[in-house]
């Protein structure tokens, strides 16, 4: 019997990957040249190493983007369903953000002082997400880091708890995994000095008894989680799981941080408002200011009061939180414009409809080709997974990730003018995405499946 992966023969995967690699090289000579030139001063030719994670033989260099379209330096056009891995979830360069950039540029970009936008932003965030108190950071990584530091200061407890397969930016304590029931450092982690297994507990998502047992020890300051895991494929919460997490946290005096940096795709108030969650901390970054680097983190009045107590106990000095460019004038103005004019109910209605259309189309392709795959979705975010059933946790999700198969699919789509998220098969729709864009991507995915199944 011919070896296969997720219903596709390994010979077909290898042949498709080789053909698409050659096609990519042929159609992108300028990108190849720029990549070679950049290697003189940037490792692998990129200013940030994630830019090599697309499975391409060299990085794709971009010339411009607008709305849901992107053009590379070789003049190739793309329908963009990656959208900067969520950073441009509301489209590239929305008009209100462009106006902010033009106007604020002449008034200074950063002062380390508040602006008149601050009171309005506070009201907008409280009304949208339901938490009364807020701070602004440069990235969701920073926001998560600061909130976790506060959680430890408030509770006096040393540990945090994460779910296996999680991702919360580059927060040290979250780079842990479960292997055979033991907590280990995430494979590939570099330069780590402290033993993170001593400061972080790890349990599987959707395993409420394991969570309750870990919290019962009384040494966990905070549980940090996405409402649905989105960085190891997509893992949706079982019915009642998140309510159980909240109840266990309250019962054990553990604080709860909901990170909605990806699940903000659910709706205008994220998963938290749609499903009536009540976290102690709330974080969202990436797209919150329309592509301008910015993140926000909110917290309850009770947490704010506890912060004052902890600060008084600590005495004068440096809190270890904040960065010079946090809440700069440009970010604040873009944040306000995005909340008021871009992240509207109408925008979400369109995004959700387009993503539902896309998910339905891909499901039809999967069924039509009798592939053991499935589609999961969180609002405007949909993912086709090369596994037969939706995973219940991170360990199960990891088994549905097949590097060469996904690389072949991504290259096939890219070579025909479509971008999806490089790390797995995740798509995003934005206010500028059209039904024609969606139908064209579905047709291209169908053609990719046909190419992979040819000769099987």
Short mmCIF file of C-alpha atoms in Angstrom, two decimals:
data_model
loop_
_atom_site.label_atom_id
_atom_site.label_comp_id
_atom_site.label_asym_id
_atom_site.label_seq_id
_atom_site.Cartn_x
_atom_site.Cartn_y
_atom_site.Cartn_z
CA UNK A 1 0.00 0.00 0.00
CA UNK A 2 1.29 3.48 -0.91
CA UNK A 3 2.12 5.54 2.19
CA UNK A 4 -0.21 8.45 2.79
CA UNK A 5 -0.72 11.44 5.09
CA UNK A 6 -4.22 12.63 5.92
CA UNK A 7 -5.65 10.91 2.87
CA UNK A 8 -2.97 12.14 0.46
CA UNK A 9 -0.21 9.87 -0.87
CA UNK A 10 3.27 10.89 0.21
CA UNK A 11 4.52 10.64 -3.39
CA UNK A 12 1.82 13.08 -4.49
CA UNK A 13 2.77 15.46 -1.65
CA UNK A 14 6.45 15.33 -2.62
CA UNK A 15 5.69 15.84 -6.32
CA UNK A 16 3.33 18.75 -5.65
CA UNK A 17 5.77 20.39 -3.25
CA UNK A 18 8.62 20.12 -5.76
CA UNK A 19 6.52 21.49 -8.62
CA UNK A 20 5.16 24.39 -6.60
CA UNK A 21 8.59 25.25 -5.23
CA UNK A 22 9.95 25.48 -8.77
CA UNK A 23 6.97 27.59 -9.83
CA UNK A 24 7.48 29.97 -6.91
CA UNK A 25 11.15 30.45 -7.81
CA UNK A 26 10.26 31.13 -11.43
CA UNK A 27 7.58 33.74 -10.73
CA UNK A 28 9.47 35.67 -8.01
CA UNK A 29 12.93 36.68 -9.31
CA UNK A 30 12.91 40.10 -7.65
CA UNK A 31 12.01 38.63 -4.25
CA UNK A 32 14.81 36.11 -4.68
CA UNK A 33 17.29 38.89 -5.47
CA UNK A 34 16.20 41.02 -2.52
CA UNK A 35 16.43 38.03 -0.21
CA UNK A 36 20.01 37.40 -1.28
CA UNK A 37 20.94 41.06 -0.80
CA UNK A 38 19.29 41.20 2.63
CA UNK A 39 21.29 38.20 3.86
CA UNK A 40 24.33 40.46 4.09
CA UNK A 41 22.87 42.08 7.19
CA UNK A 42 19.77 40.07 8.16
CA UNK A 43 19.91 36.35 9.02
CA UNK A 44 18.03 34.40 6.32
CA UNK A 45 17.34 37.73 4.61
CA UNK A 46 14.51 38.90 6.88
CA UNK A 47 14.24 41.52 9.65
CA UNK A 48 12.12 39.17 11.81
CA UNK A 49 12.65 35.43 11.61
CA UNK A 50 8.96 34.50 11.47
CA UNK A 51 8.99 35.88 7.93
CA UNK A 52 10.72 32.68 6.85
CA UNK A 53 7.91 30.47 8.14
CA UNK A 54 5.83 30.48 4.95
CA UNK A 55 7.36 27.31 3.51
CA UNK A 56 8.78 29.23 0.53
CA UNK A 57 12.33 28.73 -0.76
CA UNK A 58 13.00 32.42 -0.02
CA UNK A 59 10.89 35.20 1.50
CA UNK A 60 8.19 36.89 -0.52
CA UNK A 61 8.86 40.64 -0.54
CA UNK A 62 5.82 42.92 -0.55
CA UNK A 63 5.41 46.16 -2.50
CA UNK A 64 2.01 47.34 -1.24
CA UNK A 65 -1.35 46.25 0.14
CA UNK A 66 -4.83 47.72 0.44
CA UNK A 67 -8.07 46.27 1.74
CA UNK A 68 -7.97 42.53 1.09
CA UNK A 69 -5.37 42.68 -1.69
CA UNK A 70 -1.58 42.56 -1.67
CA UNK A 71 1.04 42.98 -4.41
CA UNK A 72 4.60 41.67 -4.25
CA UNK A 73 7.74 43.25 -5.70
CA UNK A 74 7.45 41.10 -8.83
CA UNK A 75 4.00 42.52 -9.55
CA UNK A 76 2.07 39.41 -8.51
CA UNK A 77 -1.30 40.16 -6.96
CA UNK A 78 -2.82 38.23 -4.05
CA UNK A 79 -6.19 37.95 -2.39
CA UNK A 80 -5.11 38.16 1.22
CA UNK A 81 -6.74 35.81 3.73
CA UNK A 82 -3.76 35.98 6.11
CA UNK A 83 -3.98 39.72 6.77
CA UNK A 84 -0.67 40.01 8.57
CA UNK A 85 -1.50 37.01 10.77
CA UNK A 86 -4.37 39.06 12.26
CA UNK A 87 -2.52 42.39 12.50
CA UNK A 88 -4.60 43.64 9.54
CA UNK A 89 -7.78 41.79 10.45
CA UNK A 90 -9.86 44.79 9.41
CA UNK A 91 -8.08 45.10 6.08
CA UNK A 92 -4.87 46.78 5.01
CA UNK A 93 -4.87 50.54 5.62
CA UNK A 94 -8.52 51.23 6.50
CA UNK A 95 -9.46 54.78 5.51
CA UNK A 96 -9.90 56.05 9.10
CA UNK A 97 -6.44 54.77 10.02
CA UNK A 98 -4.92 56.40 6.94
CA UNK A 99 -6.48 59.68 8.01
CA UNK A 100 -4.98 59.30 11.48
CA UNK A 101 -1.52 58.69 10.02
CA UNK A 102 -1.76 61.78 7.83
CA UNK A 103 -3.02 64.09 10.56
CA UNK A 104 -1.05 62.89 13.57
CA UNK A 105 2.23 62.91 11.68
CA UNK A 106 2.36 66.68 11.93
CA UNK A 107 1.61 66.78 15.66
CA UNK A 108 4.26 64.43 17.03
CA UNK A 109 4.14 60.69 17.42
CA UNK A 110 5.08 60.02 21.03
CA UNK A 111 5.35 62.21 24.16
CA UNK A 112 5.12 59.81 27.11
CA UNK A 113 2.13 61.94 28.13
CA UNK A 114 -1.59 61.28 27.65
CA UNK A 115 -3.71 62.96 24.98
CA UNK A 116 -7.32 64.06 24.82
CA UNK A 117 -8.16 60.71 23.22
CA UNK A 118 -7.64 58.88 26.52
CA UNK A 119 -11.01 59.52 28.25
CA UNK A 120 -12.89 58.64 25.05
CA UNK A 121 -10.84 55.45 24.58
CA UNK A 122 -11.57 54.38 28.14
CA UNK A 123 -15.31 54.77 27.60
CA UNK A 124 -15.13 52.91 24.29
CA UNK A 125 -13.17 49.98 25.73
CA UNK A 126 -15.40 49.64 28.79
CA UNK A 127 -18.57 49.71 26.70
CA UNK A 128 -17.25 47.24 24.13
CA UNK A 129 -15.54 44.67 26.34
CA UNK A 130 -17.23 45.09 29.72
CA UNK A 131 -14.24 45.72 31.97
CA UNK A 132 -14.05 49.15 33.63
CA UNK A 133 -10.27 49.69 33.97
CA UNK A 134 -7.68 49.77 31.17
CA UNK A 135 -4.05 50.18 30.23
CA UNK A 136 -2.41 50.41 26.82
CA UNK A 137 0.72 48.52 25.75
CA UNK A 138 2.70 48.20 22.54
CA UNK A 139 1.99 44.48 21.97
CA UNK A 140 -0.19 41.72 23.36
CA UNK A 141 2.99 40.05 24.63
CA UNK A 142 3.65 43.10 26.81
CA UNK A 143 0.03 43.27 27.94
CA UNK A 144 0.03 39.61 28.96
CA UNK A 145 3.35 39.97 30.71
CA UNK A 146 2.22 43.00 32.69
CA UNK A 147 -1.10 41.41 33.69
CA UNK A 148 0.62 38.23 34.88
CA UNK A 149 3.09 40.26 36.93
CA UNK A 150 0.17 42.08 38.55
CA UNK A 151 -1.58 38.78 39.23
CA UNK A 152 1.43 37.52 41.15
CA UNK A 153 1.76 40.78 43.03
CA UNK A 154 -1.92 40.75 44.01
CA UNK A 155 -2.20 37.10 45.03
CA UNK A 156 1.29 36.53 46.40
CA UNK A 157 1.34 33.26 44.47
CA UNK A 158 4.29 32.25 42.27
CA UNK A 159 2.80 30.16 39.46
CA UNK A 160 0.57 30.61 36.43
CA UNK A 161 -1.44 27.97 34.57
CA UNK A 162 -1.58 27.56 30.80
CA UNK A 163 -3.19 25.04 28.49
CA UNK A 164 -1.10 22.66 26.41
CA UNK A 165 -0.63 24.09 22.92
CA UNK A 166 -1.27 27.67 23.98
CA UNK A 167 0.40 30.76 22.57
CA UNK A 168 0.38 34.16 24.26
CA UNK A 169 3.18 35.97 22.49
CA UNK A 170 6.69 35.72 23.84
CA UNK A 171 5.81 35.61 27.53
CA UNK A 172 8.45 33.34 29.05
CA UNK A 173 6.21 31.37 31.40
CA UNK A 174 3.89 30.29 28.59
CA UNK A 175 6.61 28.44 26.67
CA UNK A 176 5.81 25.11 28.26
CA UNK A 177 4.12 21.95 27.04
CA UNK A 178 2.90 18.59 28.32
CA UNK A 179 4.69 15.43 27.28
CA UNK A 180 3.59 12.10 28.74
CA UNK A 181 1.92 13.96 31.57
CA UNK A 182 5.03 15.95 32.50
CA UNK A 183 5.59 19.69 32.09
CA UNK A 184 8.51 20.45 29.75
CA UNK A 185 9.94 23.49 28.03
CA UNK A 186 8.43 24.06 24.60
CA UNK A 187 10.60 22.22 22.02
CA UNK A 188 12.94 24.60 20.19
CA UNK A 189 13.02 27.17 23.00
CA UNK A 190 16.29 29.11 22.91
CA UNK A 191 18.33 30.85 25.60
CA UNK A 192 16.09 29.94 28.50
CA UNK A 193 17.91 30.15 31.84
CA UNK A 194 15.17 29.80 34.46
CA UNK A 195 13.32 26.51 34.79
CA UNK A 196 9.84 27.43 33.58
CA UNK A 197 8.41 24.12 34.81
CA UNK A 198 8.74 25.51 38.33
CA UNK A 199 6.66 28.61 37.64
CA UNK A 200 4.01 27.30 35.24
CA UNK A 201 1.45 24.53 35.48
CA UNK A 202 0.14 22.96 32.26
CA UNK A 203 -3.06 21.01 31.69
CA UNK A 204 -4.95 20.03 28.55
CA UNK A 205 -7.65 22.33 27.23
CA UNK A 206 -11.17 21.02 27.94
CA UNK A 207 -9.88 18.93 30.88
CA UNK A 208 -11.74 20.56 33.76
CA UNK A 209 -10.82 17.94 36.42
CA UNK A 210 -7.11 18.46 35.65
CA UNK A 211 -7.54 22.22 35.93
CA UNK A 212 -9.38 21.93 39.23
CA UNK A 213 -6.69 19.63 40.63
CA UNK A 214 -3.94 22.04 39.64
CA UNK A 215 -5.71 25.05 41.15
CA UNK A 216 -6.54 23.17 44.37
CA UNK A 217 -2.87 23.37 45.37
CA UNK A 218 -3.38 27.09 46.01
CA UNK A 219 -0.16 28.34 44.40
CA UNK A 220 -1.49 29.50 41.00
CA UNK A 221 -1.85 33.25 40.67
CA UNK A 222 -3.53 33.31 37.27
CA UNK A 223 -4.97 31.12 34.53
CA UNK A 224 -4.18 32.61 31.11
CA UNK A 225 -6.06 31.30 28.10
CA UNK A 226 -7.66 32.07 24.80
CA UNK A 227 -11.38 31.20 24.76
CA UNK A 228 -10.48 28.82 21.94
CA UNK A 229 -6.95 27.71 21.16
CA UNK A 230 -5.91 29.16 17.78
CA UNK A 231 -2.18 28.64 17.46
CA UNK A 232 -1.97 24.86 17.35
CA UNK A 233 -4.68 24.61 14.79
CA UNK A 234 -8.02 25.44 16.33
CA UNK A 235 -9.43 23.84 19.49
CA UNK A 236 -12.92 24.94 20.50
CA UNK A 237 -14.13 24.81 24.12
CA UNK A 238 -16.50 22.02 25.06
CA UNK A 239 -19.93 23.06 26.32
CA UNK A 240 -19.58 24.39 29.85
CA UNK A 241 -15.79 24.28 29.91
CA UNK A 242 -15.13 28.02 30.12
CA UNK A 243 -17.87 28.43 32.74
CA UNK A 244 -16.14 25.68 34.70
CA UNK A 245 -12.79 27.46 34.37
CA UNK A 246 -14.31 30.65 35.74
CA UNK A 247 -15.96 28.82 38.63
CA UNK A 248 -12.74 26.99 39.53
CA UNK A 249 -10.78 30.25 39.51
CA UNK A 250 -13.27 32.00 41.78
CA UNK A 251 -13.42 29.04 44.15
CA UNK A 252 -9.64 28.93 44.56
CA UNK A 253 -8.90 32.66 44.55
CA UNK A 254 -7.13 32.38 41.19
CA UNK A 255 -7.29 35.27 38.73
CA UNK A 256 -8.41 34.63 35.15
CA UNK A 257 -6.88 36.29 32.08
CA UNK A 258 -8.66 35.95 28.74
CA UNK A 259 -6.39 36.67 25.76
CA UNK A 260 -8.55 37.60 22.76
CA UNK A 261 -5.78 38.63 20.38
CA UNK A 262 -7.05 36.07 17.84
CA UNK A 263 -10.59 35.40 19.05
CA UNK A 264 -11.53 39.07 18.62
CA UNK A 265 -12.66 37.67 15.25
CA UNK A 266 -15.75 36.37 17.10
CA UNK A 267 -17.57 39.71 17.18
CA UNK A 268 -17.29 43.38 18.19
CA UNK A 269 -16.78 42.45 21.86
CA UNK A 270 -14.84 39.27 21.20
CA UNK A 271 -15.72 35.85 22.56
CA UNK A 272 -15.89 37.35 26.06
CA UNK A 273 -18.92 39.53 25.40
CA UNK A 274 -20.65 37.11 23.04
CA UNK A 275 -20.50 34.31 25.60
CA UNK A 276 -20.82 36.42 28.78
CA UNK A 277 -17.45 35.57 30.27
CA UNK A 278 -16.27 37.53 33.33
CA UNK A 279 -12.46 37.52 33.41
CA UNK A 280 -10.33 39.45 35.89
CA UNK A 281 -8.01 40.51 33.07
CA UNK A 282 -8.68 40.87 29.34
CA UNK A 283 -6.04 41.30 26.61
CA UNK A 284 -6.28 42.03 22.92
CA UNK A 285 -3.52 43.21 20.59
CA UNK A 286 -2.51 43.01 16.92
CA UNK A 287 -5.58 44.39 15.12
CA UNK A 288 -6.97 46.62 17.89
CA UNK A 289 -5.51 49.83 16.38
CA UNK A 290 -6.03 48.93 12.73
CA UNK A 291 -2.46 47.70 12.14
CA UNK A 292 -0.63 50.36 14.16
CA UNK A 293 1.34 48.52 16.91
CA UNK A 294 -0.86 48.59 19.99
CA UNK A 295 -2.52 46.36 22.60
CA UNK A 296 -4.94 46.95 25.44
CA UNK A 297 -5.48 45.14 28.70
CA UNK A 298 -8.48 45.59 30.91
CA UNK A 299 -9.29 44.55 34.47
CA UNK A 300 -12.02 44.75 37.07
CA UNK A 301 -12.46 47.40 39.76
CA UNK A 302 -11.57 44.73 42.32
CA UNK A 303 -8.26 44.09 40.57
CA UNK A 304 -7.61 47.83 40.37
CA UNK A 305 -8.12 48.15 44.13
CA UNK A 306 -5.82 45.20 44.77
CA UNK A 307 -3.20 46.81 42.53
CA UNK A 308 -3.13 49.86 44.81
CA UNK A 309 -2.62 47.66 47.85
CA UNK A 310 0.19 45.71 46.16
CA UNK A 311 1.88 48.91 45.01
CA UNK A 312 1.74 50.37 48.51
CA UNK A 313 3.28 47.20 49.97
CA UNK A 314 6.07 47.24 47.40
CA UNK A 315 7.06 50.80 48.21
CA UNK A 316 8.80 53.25 45.86
CA UNK A 317 10.83 52.02 42.91
CA UNK A 318 10.24 50.47 39.47
CA UNK A 319 7.23 48.22 38.91
CA UNK A 320 8.74 46.31 35.99
CA UNK A 321 5.78 47.26 33.78
CA UNK A 322 5.46 49.67 30.89
CA UNK A 323 7.60 50.61 27.88
CA UNK A 324 8.48 54.07 26.60
CA UNK A 325 6.43 53.79 23.41
CA UNK A 326 3.37 52.29 25.11
CA UNK A 327 0.25 54.43 24.61
CA UNK A 328 2.07 56.83 22.30
CA UNK A 329 0.03 59.56 20.65
CA UNK A 330 -0.15 57.85 17.26
CA UNK A 331 -1.27 54.53 18.74
CA UNK A 332 -3.92 56.23 20.87
CA UNK A 333 -5.36 58.14 17.94
CA UNK A 334 -5.40 55.00 15.77
CA UNK A 335 -6.93 52.96 18.60
CA UNK A 336 -9.76 55.45 19.00
CA UNK A 337 -10.42 55.63 15.26
CA UNK A 338 -10.42 51.85 14.96
CA UNK A 339 -12.86 51.40 17.84
CA UNK A 340 -15.19 54.13 16.60
CA UNK A 341 -15.07 53.74 12.84
CA UNK A 342 -13.56 50.40 11.81
CA UNK A 343 -14.61 47.72 14.33
CA UNK A 344 -18.29 48.32 13.66
CA UNK A 345 -21.24 45.96 13.84
CA UNK A 346 -21.64 46.28 10.07
CA UNK A 347 -18.00 45.36 9.50
CA UNK A 348 -18.36 42.26 11.64
CA UNK A 349 -21.63 41.27 9.98
CA UNK A 350 -19.84 41.26 6.62
CA UNK A 351 -16.72 39.49 7.90
CA UNK A 352 -18.72 36.76 9.62
CA UNK A 353 -20.87 36.20 6.54
CA UNK A 354 -17.83 35.90 4.29
CA UNK A 355 -16.08 33.51 6.66
CA UNK A 356 -19.20 31.35 6.94
CA UNK A 357 -19.36 31.24 3.14
CA UNK A 358 -15.70 30.25 3.01
CA UNK A 359 -16.04 27.55 5.67
CA UNK A 360 -19.07 26.09 3.90
CA UNK A 361 -17.26 26.06 0.57
CA UNK A 362 -14.21 24.30 1.98
CA UNK A 363 -16.40 21.72 3.70
CA UNK A 364 -17.98 20.97 0.34
CA UNK A 365 -14.54 20.51 -1.23
CA UNK A 366 -13.50 18.15 1.56
CA UNK A 367 -16.68 16.10 1.21
CA UNK A 368 -16.45 16.06 -2.57
CA UNK A 369 -12.95 14.60 -2.41
CA UNK A 370 -13.74 12.21 0.48
CA UNK A 371 -10.83 13.60 2.48
CA UNK A 372 -10.49 12.87 6.21
CA UNK A 373 -10.34 16.60 6.99
CA UNK A 374 -12.60 19.07 8.79
CA UNK A 375 -13.17 22.81 9.15
CA UNK A 376 -13.31 24.76 12.43
CA UNK A 377 -14.29 28.39 12.81
CA UNK A 378 -14.20 31.25 15.30
CA UNK A 379 -16.12 34.15 13.83
CA UNK A 380 -14.21 35.60 10.87
CA UNK A 381 -11.48 32.99 11.36
CA UNK A 382 -11.84 29.61 9.67
CA UNK A 383 -9.37 26.77 9.33
CA UNK A 384 -9.32 23.56 7.36
CA UNK A 385 -7.52 20.88 9.33
CA UNK A 386 -5.98 17.77 7.80
CA UNK A 387 -7.51 15.49 10.41
CA UNK A 388 -10.87 13.70 10.59
CA UNK A 389 -12.42 15.18 13.74
CA UNK A 390 -12.10 18.44 15.67
CA UNK A 391 -9.46 18.06 18.39
CA UNK A 392 -10.42 18.39 22.05
CA UNK A 393 -7.03 19.65 23.21
CA UNK A 394 -3.58 20.72 22.13
CA UNK A 395 -2.12 17.23 22.08
CA UNK A 396 -4.80 16.03 19.66
CA UNK A 397 -4.47 19.17 17.54
CA UNK A 398 -0.74 18.60 17.12
CA UNK A 399 -1.39 15.24 15.46
CA UNK A 400 -3.31 16.97 12.64
CA UNK A 401 -0.41 19.22 11.65
CA UNK A 402 1.48 17.82 8.65
CA UNK A 403 4.37 20.05 7.56
CA UNK A 404 5.01 18.94 3.98
CA UNK A 405 1.32 18.62 3.13
CA UNK A 406 0.55 22.07 4.48
CA UNK A 407 3.59 23.55 2.73
CA UNK A 408 2.46 22.07 -0.58
CA UNK A 409 -1.04 23.51 -0.14
CA UNK A 410 0.26 26.93 0.88
CA UNK A 411 2.66 27.13 -2.07
CA UNK A 412 -0.05 26.01 -4.48
CA UNK A 413 -2.36 28.76 -3.23
CA UNK A 414 0.37 31.40 -3.14
CA UNK A 415 1.46 30.62 -6.70
CA UNK A 416 -2.11 31.28 -7.83
CA UNK A 417 -2.62 34.50 -5.93
CA UNK A 418 -3.92 33.53 -2.49
CA UNK A 419 -2.37 34.01 0.95
CA UNK A 420 -3.52 32.18 4.07
CA UNK A 421 -1.83 32.10 7.49
CA UNK A 422 1.60 30.45 7.10
CA UNK A 423 1.72 28.53 10.37
CA UNK A 424 -1.28 26.31 9.61
CA UNK A 425 -4.34 26.39 7.35
CA UNK A 426 -6.09 29.36 8.92
CA UNK A 427 -7.97 32.04 7.03
CA UNK A 428 -9.34 35.47 7.94
CA UNK A 429 -11.90 37.58 6.16
CA UNK A 430 -11.99 41.36 6.52
CA UNK A 431 -14.50 44.11 5.67
CA UNK A 432 -12.96 44.37 2.19
CA UNK A 433 -13.24 40.64 1.42
CA UNK A 434 -15.83 39.96 -1.28
CA UNK A 435 -17.93 36.93 -2.08
CA UNK A 436 -15.97 36.63 -5.31
CA UNK A 437 -12.72 36.52 -3.31
CA UNK A 438 -14.14 33.74 -1.15
CA UNK A 439 -15.43 31.69 -4.07
CA UNK A 440 -12.11 32.04 -5.88
CA UNK A 441 -10.21 30.75 -2.83
CA UNK A 442 -12.59 27.80 -2.49
CA UNK A 443 -12.06 26.96 -6.16
CA UNK A 444 -8.28 27.16 -5.72
CA UNK A 445 -8.38 24.88 -2.66
CA UNK A 446 -10.43 22.43 -4.74
CA UNK A 447 -7.81 22.57 -7.47
CA UNK A 448 -5.03 22.03 -4.91
CA UNK A 449 -6.81 18.94 -3.62
CA UNK A 450 -7.18 17.71 -7.18
CA UNK A 451 -3.47 18.17 -7.82
CA UNK A 452 -2.59 16.35 -4.60
CA UNK A 453 -4.91 13.46 -5.38
CA UNK A 454 -3.82 13.11 -9.01
CA UNK A 455 -2.36 9.70 -9.68
CA UNK A 456 -3.39 8.36 -6.30
#
